[in-house]
Tab-separated table of C-alpha atoms and ligand atoms in Angstrom:
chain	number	residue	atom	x	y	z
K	1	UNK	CA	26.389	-116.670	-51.150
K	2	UNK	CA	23.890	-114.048	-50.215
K	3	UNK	CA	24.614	-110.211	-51.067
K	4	UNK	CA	22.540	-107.314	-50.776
K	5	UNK	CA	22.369	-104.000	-52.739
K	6	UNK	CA	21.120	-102.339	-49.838
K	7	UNK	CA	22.903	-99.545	-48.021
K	8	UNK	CA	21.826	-97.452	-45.560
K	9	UNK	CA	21.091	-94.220	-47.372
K	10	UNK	CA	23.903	-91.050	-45.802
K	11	UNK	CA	20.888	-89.210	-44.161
K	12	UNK	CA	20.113	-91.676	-41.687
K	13	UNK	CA	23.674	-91.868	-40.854
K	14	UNK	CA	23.317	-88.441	-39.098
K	15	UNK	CA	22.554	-88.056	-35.751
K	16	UNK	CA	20.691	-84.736	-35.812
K	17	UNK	CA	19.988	-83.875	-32.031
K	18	UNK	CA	24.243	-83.800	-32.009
K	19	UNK	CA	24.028	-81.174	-35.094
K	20	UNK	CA	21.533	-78.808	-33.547
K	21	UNK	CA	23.449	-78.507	-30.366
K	22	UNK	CA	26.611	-78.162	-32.339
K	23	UNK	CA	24.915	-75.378	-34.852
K	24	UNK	CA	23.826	-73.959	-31.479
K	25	UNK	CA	27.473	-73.746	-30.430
K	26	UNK	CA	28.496	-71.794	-33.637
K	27	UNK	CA	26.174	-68.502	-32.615
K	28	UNK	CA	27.330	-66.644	-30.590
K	29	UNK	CA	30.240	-64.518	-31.690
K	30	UNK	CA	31.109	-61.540	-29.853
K	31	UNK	CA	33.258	-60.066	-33.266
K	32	UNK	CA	30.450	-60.783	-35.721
K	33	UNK	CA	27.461	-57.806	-36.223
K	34	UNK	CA	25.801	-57.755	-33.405
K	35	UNK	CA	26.903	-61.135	-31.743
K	36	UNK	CA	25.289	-63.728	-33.745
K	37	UNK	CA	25.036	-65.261	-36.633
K	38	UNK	CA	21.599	-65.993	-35.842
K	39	UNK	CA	20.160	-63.583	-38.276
K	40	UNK	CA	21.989	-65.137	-41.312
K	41	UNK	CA	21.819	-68.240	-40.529
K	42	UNK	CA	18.251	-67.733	-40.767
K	43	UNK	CA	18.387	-65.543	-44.297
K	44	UNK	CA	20.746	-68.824	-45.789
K	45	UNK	CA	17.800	-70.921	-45.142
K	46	UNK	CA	15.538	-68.659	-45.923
K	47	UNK	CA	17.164	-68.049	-49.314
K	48	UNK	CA	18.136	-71.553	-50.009
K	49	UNK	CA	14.357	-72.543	-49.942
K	50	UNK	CA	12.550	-69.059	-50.755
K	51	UNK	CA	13.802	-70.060	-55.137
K	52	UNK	CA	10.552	-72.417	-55.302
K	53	UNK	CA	8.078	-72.423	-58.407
K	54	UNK	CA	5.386	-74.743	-57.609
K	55	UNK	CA	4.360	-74.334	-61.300
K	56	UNK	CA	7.645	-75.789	-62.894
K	57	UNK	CA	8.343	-77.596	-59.145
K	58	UNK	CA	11.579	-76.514	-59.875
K	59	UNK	CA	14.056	-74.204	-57.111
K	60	UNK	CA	13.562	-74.903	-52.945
K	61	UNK	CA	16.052	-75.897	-50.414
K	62	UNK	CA	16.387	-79.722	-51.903
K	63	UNK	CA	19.564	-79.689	-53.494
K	64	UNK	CA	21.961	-77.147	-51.190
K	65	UNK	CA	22.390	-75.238	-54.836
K	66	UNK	CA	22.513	-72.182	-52.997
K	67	UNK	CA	26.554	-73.107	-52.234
K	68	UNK	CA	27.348	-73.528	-55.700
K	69	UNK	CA	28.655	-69.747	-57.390
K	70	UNK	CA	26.126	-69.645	-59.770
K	71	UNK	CA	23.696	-69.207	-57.255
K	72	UNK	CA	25.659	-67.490	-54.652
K	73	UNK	CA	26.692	-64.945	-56.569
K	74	UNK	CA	22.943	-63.480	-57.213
K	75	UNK	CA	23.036	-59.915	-55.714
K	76	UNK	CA	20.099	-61.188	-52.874
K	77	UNK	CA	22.492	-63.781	-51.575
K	78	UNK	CA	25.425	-61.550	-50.889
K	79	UNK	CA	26.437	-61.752	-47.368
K	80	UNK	CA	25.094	-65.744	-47.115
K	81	UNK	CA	28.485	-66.641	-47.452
K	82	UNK	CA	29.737	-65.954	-43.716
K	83	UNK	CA	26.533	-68.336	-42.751
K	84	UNK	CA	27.952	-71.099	-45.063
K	85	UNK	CA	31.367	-70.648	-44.120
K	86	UNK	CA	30.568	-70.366	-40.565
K	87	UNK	CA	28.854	-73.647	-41.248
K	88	UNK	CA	31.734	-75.429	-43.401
K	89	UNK	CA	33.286	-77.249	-40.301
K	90	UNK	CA	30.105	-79.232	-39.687
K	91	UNK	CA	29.812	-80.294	-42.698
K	92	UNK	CA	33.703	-81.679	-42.201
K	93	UNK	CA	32.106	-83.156	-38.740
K	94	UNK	CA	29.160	-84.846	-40.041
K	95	UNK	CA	30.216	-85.679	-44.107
K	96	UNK	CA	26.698	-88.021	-44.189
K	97	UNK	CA	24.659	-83.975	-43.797
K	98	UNK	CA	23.689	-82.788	-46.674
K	99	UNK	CA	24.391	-79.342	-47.510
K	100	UNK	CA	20.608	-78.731	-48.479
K	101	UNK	CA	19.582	-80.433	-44.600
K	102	UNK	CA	22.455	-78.629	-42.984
K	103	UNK	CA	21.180	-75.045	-44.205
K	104	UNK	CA	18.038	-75.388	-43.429
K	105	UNK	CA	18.435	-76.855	-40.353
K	106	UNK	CA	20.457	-73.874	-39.235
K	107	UNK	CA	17.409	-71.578	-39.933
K	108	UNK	CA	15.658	-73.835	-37.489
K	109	UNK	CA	18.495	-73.743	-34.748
K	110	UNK	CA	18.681	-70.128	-35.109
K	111	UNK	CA	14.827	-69.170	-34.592
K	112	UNK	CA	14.577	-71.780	-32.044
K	113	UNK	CA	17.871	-70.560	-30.002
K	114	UNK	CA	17.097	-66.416	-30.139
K	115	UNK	CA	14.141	-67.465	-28.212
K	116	UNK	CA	11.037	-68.069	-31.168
K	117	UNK	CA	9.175	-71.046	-31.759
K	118	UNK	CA	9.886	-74.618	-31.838
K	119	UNK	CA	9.930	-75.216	-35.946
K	120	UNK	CA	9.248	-78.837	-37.247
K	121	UNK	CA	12.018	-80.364	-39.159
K	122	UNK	CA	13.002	-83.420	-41.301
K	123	UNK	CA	16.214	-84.623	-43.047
K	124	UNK	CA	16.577	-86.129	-46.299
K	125	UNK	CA	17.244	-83.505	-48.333
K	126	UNK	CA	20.103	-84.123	-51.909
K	127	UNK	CA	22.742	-82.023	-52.882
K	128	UNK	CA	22.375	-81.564	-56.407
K	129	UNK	CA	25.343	-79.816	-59.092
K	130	UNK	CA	25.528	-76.498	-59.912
K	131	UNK	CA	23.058	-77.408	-63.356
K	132	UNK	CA	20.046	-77.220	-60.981
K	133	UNK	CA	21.010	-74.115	-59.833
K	134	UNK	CA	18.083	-71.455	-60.365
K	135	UNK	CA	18.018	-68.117	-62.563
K	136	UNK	CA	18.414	-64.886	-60.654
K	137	UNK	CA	15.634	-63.467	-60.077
K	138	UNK	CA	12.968	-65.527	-57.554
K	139	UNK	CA	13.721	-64.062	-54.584
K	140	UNK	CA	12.196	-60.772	-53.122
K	141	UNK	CA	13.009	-56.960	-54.573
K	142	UNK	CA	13.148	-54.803	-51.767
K	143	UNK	CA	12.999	-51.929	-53.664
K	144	UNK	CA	9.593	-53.028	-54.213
K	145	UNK	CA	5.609	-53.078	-52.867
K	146	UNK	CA	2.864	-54.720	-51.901
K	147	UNK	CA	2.065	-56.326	-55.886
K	148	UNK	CA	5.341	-57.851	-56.384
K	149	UNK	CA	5.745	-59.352	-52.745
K	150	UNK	CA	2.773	-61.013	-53.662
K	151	UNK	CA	3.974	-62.583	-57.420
K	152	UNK	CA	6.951	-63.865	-55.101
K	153	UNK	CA	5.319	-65.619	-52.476
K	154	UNK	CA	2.278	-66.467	-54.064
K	155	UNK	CA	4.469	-68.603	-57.044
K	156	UNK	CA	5.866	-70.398	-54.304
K	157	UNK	CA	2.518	-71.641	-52.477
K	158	UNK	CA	2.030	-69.067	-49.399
K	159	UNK	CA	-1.214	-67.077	-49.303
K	160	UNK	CA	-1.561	-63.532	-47.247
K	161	UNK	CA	-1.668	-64.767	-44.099
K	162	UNK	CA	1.442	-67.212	-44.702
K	163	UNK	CA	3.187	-63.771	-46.096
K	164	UNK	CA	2.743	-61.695	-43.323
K	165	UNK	CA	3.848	-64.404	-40.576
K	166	UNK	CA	7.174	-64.914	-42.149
K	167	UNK	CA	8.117	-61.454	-42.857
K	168	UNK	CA	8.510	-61.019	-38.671
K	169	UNK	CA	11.638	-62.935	-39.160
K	170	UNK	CA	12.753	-58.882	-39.938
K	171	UNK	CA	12.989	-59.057	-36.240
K	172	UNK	CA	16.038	-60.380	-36.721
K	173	UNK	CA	19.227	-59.011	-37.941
K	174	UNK	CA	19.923	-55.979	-39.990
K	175	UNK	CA	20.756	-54.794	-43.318
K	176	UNK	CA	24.062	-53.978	-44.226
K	177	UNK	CA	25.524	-51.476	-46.825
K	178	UNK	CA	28.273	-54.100	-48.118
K	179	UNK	CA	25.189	-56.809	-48.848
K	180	UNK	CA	22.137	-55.334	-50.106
K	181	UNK	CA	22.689	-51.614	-50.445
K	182	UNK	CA	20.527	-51.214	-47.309
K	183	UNK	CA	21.383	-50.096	-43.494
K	184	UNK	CA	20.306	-50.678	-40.262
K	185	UNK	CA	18.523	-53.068	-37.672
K	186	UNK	CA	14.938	-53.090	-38.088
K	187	UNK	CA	14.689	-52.980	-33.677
K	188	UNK	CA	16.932	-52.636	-30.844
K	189	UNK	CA	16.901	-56.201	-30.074
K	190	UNK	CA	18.345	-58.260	-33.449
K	191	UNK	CA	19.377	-61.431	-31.794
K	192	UNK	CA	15.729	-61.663	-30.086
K	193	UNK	CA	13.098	-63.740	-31.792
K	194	UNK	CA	9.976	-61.443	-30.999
K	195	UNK	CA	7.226	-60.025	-32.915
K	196	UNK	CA	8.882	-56.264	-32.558
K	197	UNK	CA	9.119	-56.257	-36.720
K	198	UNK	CA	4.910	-55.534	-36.306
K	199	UNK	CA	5.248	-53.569	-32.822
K	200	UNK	CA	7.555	-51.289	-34.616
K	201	UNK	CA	6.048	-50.863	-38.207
K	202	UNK	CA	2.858	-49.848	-36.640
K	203	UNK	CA	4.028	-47.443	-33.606
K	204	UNK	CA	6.833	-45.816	-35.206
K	205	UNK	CA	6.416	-42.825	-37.545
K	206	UNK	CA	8.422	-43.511	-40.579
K	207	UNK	CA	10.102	-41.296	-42.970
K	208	UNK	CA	12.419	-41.305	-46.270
K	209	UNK	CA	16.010	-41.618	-45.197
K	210	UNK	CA	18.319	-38.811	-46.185
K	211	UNK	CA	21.183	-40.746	-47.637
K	212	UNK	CA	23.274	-41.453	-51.013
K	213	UNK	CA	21.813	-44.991	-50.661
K	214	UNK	CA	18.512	-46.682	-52.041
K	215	UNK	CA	15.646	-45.428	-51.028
K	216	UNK	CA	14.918	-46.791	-47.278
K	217	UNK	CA	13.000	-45.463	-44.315
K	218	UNK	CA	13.927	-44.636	-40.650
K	219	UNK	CA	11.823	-44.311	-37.772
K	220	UNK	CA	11.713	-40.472	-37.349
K	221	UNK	CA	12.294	-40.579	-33.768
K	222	UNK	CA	15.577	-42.053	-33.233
K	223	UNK	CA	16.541	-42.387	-36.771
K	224	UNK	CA	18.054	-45.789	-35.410
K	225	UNK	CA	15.695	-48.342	-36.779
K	226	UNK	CA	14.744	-49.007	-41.080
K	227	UNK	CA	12.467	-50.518	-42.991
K	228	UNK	CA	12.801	-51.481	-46.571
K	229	UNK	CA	9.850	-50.287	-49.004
K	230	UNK	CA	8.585	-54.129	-48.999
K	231	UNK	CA	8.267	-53.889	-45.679
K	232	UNK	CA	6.368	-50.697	-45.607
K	233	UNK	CA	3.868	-52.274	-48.268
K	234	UNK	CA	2.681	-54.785	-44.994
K	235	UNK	CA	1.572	-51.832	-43.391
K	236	UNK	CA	-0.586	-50.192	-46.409
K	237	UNK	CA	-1.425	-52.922	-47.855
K	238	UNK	CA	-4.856	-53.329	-45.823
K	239	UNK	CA	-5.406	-57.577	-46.332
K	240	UNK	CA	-1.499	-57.744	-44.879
K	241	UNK	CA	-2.098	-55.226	-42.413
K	242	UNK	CA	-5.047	-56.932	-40.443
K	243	UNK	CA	-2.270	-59.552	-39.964
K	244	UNK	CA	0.372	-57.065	-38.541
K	245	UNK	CA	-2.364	-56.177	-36.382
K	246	UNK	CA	-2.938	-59.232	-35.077
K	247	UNK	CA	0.451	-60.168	-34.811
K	248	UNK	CA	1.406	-57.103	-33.275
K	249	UNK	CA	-1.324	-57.576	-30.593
K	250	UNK	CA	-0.803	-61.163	-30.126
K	251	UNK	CA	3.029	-62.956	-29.960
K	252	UNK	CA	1.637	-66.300	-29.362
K	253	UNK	CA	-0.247	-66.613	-32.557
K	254	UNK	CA	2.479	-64.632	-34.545
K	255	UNK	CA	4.494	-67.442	-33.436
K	256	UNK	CA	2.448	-70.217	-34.011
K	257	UNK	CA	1.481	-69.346	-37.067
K	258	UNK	CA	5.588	-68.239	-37.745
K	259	UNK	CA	6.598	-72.009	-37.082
K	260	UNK	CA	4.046	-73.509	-39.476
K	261	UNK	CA	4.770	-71.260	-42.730
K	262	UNK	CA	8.965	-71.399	-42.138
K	263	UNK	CA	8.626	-75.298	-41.791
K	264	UNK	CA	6.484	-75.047	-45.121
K	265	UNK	CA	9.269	-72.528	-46.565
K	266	UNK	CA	12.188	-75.143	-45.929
K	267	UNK	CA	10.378	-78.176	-47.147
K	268	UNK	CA	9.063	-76.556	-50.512
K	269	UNK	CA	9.300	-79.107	-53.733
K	270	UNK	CA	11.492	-81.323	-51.108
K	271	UNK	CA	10.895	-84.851	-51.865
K	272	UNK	CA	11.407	-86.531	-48.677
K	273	UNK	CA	12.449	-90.074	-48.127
K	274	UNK	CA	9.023	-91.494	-46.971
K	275	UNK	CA	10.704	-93.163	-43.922
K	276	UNK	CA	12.417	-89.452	-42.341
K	277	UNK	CA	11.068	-88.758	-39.212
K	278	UNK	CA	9.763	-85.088	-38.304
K	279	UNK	CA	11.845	-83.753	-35.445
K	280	UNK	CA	11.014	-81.140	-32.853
K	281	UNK	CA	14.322	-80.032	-31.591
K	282	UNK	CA	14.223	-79.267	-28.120
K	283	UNK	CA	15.886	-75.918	-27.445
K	284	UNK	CA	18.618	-75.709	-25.166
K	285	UNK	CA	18.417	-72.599	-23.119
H	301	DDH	FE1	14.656	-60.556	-45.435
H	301	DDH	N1	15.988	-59.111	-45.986
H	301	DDH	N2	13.409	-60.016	-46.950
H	301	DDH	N3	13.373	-62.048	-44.925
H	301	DDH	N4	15.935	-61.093	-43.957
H	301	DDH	C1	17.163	-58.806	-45.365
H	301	DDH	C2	17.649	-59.354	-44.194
H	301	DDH	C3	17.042	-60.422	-43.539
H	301	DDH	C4	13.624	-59.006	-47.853
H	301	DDH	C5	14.806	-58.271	-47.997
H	301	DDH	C6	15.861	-58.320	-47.103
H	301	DDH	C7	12.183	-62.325	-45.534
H	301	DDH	C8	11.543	-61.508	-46.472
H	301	DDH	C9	12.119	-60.454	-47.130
H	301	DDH	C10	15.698	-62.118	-43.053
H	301	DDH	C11	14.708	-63.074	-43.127
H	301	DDH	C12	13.631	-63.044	-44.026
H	301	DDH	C13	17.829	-57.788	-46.119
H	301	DDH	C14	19.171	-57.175	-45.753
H	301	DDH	C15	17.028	-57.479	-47.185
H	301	DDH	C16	17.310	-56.447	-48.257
H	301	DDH	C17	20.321	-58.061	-46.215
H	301	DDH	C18	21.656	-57.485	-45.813
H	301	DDH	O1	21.955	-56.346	-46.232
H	301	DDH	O2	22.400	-58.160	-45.065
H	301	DDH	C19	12.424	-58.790	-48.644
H	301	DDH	C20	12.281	-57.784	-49.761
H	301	DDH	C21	11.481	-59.665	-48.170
H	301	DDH	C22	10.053	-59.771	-48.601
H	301	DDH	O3	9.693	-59.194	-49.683
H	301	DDH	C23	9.092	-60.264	-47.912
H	301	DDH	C24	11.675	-63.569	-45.063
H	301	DDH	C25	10.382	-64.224	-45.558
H	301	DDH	C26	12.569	-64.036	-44.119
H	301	DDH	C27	12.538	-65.315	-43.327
H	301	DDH	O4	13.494	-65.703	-42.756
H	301	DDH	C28	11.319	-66.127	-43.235
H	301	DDH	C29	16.685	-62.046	-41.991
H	301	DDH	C30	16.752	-62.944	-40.765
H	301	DDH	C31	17.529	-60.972	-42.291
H	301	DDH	C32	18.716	-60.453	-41.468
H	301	DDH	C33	20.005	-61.031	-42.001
H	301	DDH	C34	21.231	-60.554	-41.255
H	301	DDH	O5	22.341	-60.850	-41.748
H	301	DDH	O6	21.141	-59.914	-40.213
């Protein structure tokens, strides 16, 4: 008799079009910060992938470790966990998803959905156990300049120009006491995808806030917006600043050139299946 050990492998299973729209569906929520879980959703991808060493190809979003506690529990995830459990159902929904394809893909919903660029996207991503989690430690210090931003980024394969596109996603979103010590929105518009992260850093004047907290800035007009010292370094940092200049001056290439280095970020040391297809979501509204 004739038998085959072939089986159709779980992420082709998926149909992903039905996933976006349902992510899409889990956004808006009129009880959660400031009516979105947008923001996060795009910080859990973000974070899942932003753990990659291209020198030890070791960390990235292949794998999903960031659900596992070891890795969840590092102070710069705090907070991901109402993206992941806001996420948990699909998961239920669609068991063939892997948790690694289902985070990222979120970051892509998100961006796509507050109005930014269309990001390409593939599936195919493992889940892996909570021995390939990373060691604390990869992801950015806030607390923290222009030098160190760079020994982050640059050990996971961006150059300047890469840098300073993905650090508009501070568009989005705020920071929140309870997470990273931090407070405030960074604009007046958190659940827009726009390049006001550069509009603002360059117009505002900015001064030390006078808190109990870590040291932070606010814009000294209003006193309603922050930025963290990392972000500051973009603006005196003069090789990251010609690109907050040009960003700032020019949305269409800040997003262009957005969509290409956050597709990069989520497929870092991802082995894909050589048959996944790249998909450009189409966004709904
Ligand atoms: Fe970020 N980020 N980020 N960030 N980030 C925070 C929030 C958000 C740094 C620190 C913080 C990127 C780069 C950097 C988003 C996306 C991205 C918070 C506040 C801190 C702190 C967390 C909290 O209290 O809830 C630092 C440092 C860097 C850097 O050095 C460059 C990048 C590259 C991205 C990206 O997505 C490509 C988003 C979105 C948020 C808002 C989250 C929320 O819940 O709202």
């Amino acid at each position: 008799y004739f038998y085959s050990n072939e089986t159709t492998p779980s992420w082709k299973k998926v149909n992903y079009n039905s996933v976006y729209k349902d992510i899409a569906g889990l956004l808006e929520d009129e009880d959660y910060d400031d009516g979105s879980y947008g923001p996060v959703f795009v910080r859990l991808a973000w974070h899942a992938s932003g753990t990659y060493d291209k020198k030890t190809r070791t960390g990235g979003s292949d794998g999903g470790t960031i659900r596992h506690p070891a890795e969840a529990g590092h102070g710069a995830n705090n907070g991901l966990e109402h993206a992941r459990d806001r996420l948990e159902p699909l998961k239920k929904q669609y068991p063939n998803i892997s948790y690694a394809d289902l985070y990222t893909l979120a970051g892509v919903v998100a961006v796509q959905e507050l109005g930014g660029p269309t990001v390409r996207w593939r599936p195919g991503r493992e889940d892996k156990t909570e021995a390939d989690c990373t060691p604390d430690g990869r992801l950015p210090d806030a607390s923290q300049g222009a030098d160190h931003v760079r020994d982050i980024f640059y050990r996971m394969g961006f150059n300047d120009q890469e840098i300073a596109a993905l650090v508009g996603a501070h568009a989005l979103g705020r920071c929140h006491t309870s997470r990273s010590g931090f407070e405030g929105p960074w604009n007046a518009s958190p659940t827009s995808f726009t390049n006001f992260f550069y509009t603002e850093l360059l117009n505002n004047t900015w001064v030390p806030k006078k808190w109990n907290g870590p040291f932070q800035y606010v814009d000294k007009q209003s006193g309603q917006f922050m930025m963290l010292p990392a972000d500051m370094a973009f603006k005196k940092d003069s090789e990251f600043r010609k690109y907050v200049e040009k960003y700032a001056a020019d949305q269409d290439a800040f997003f262009e050139d957005f969509a290409k280095a956050f597709a990069k970020l989520l497929e870092l040391g991802v082995k894909f299946p050589e048959d996944a297809p790249v998909y450009e979501f189409k966004t709904l509204e």
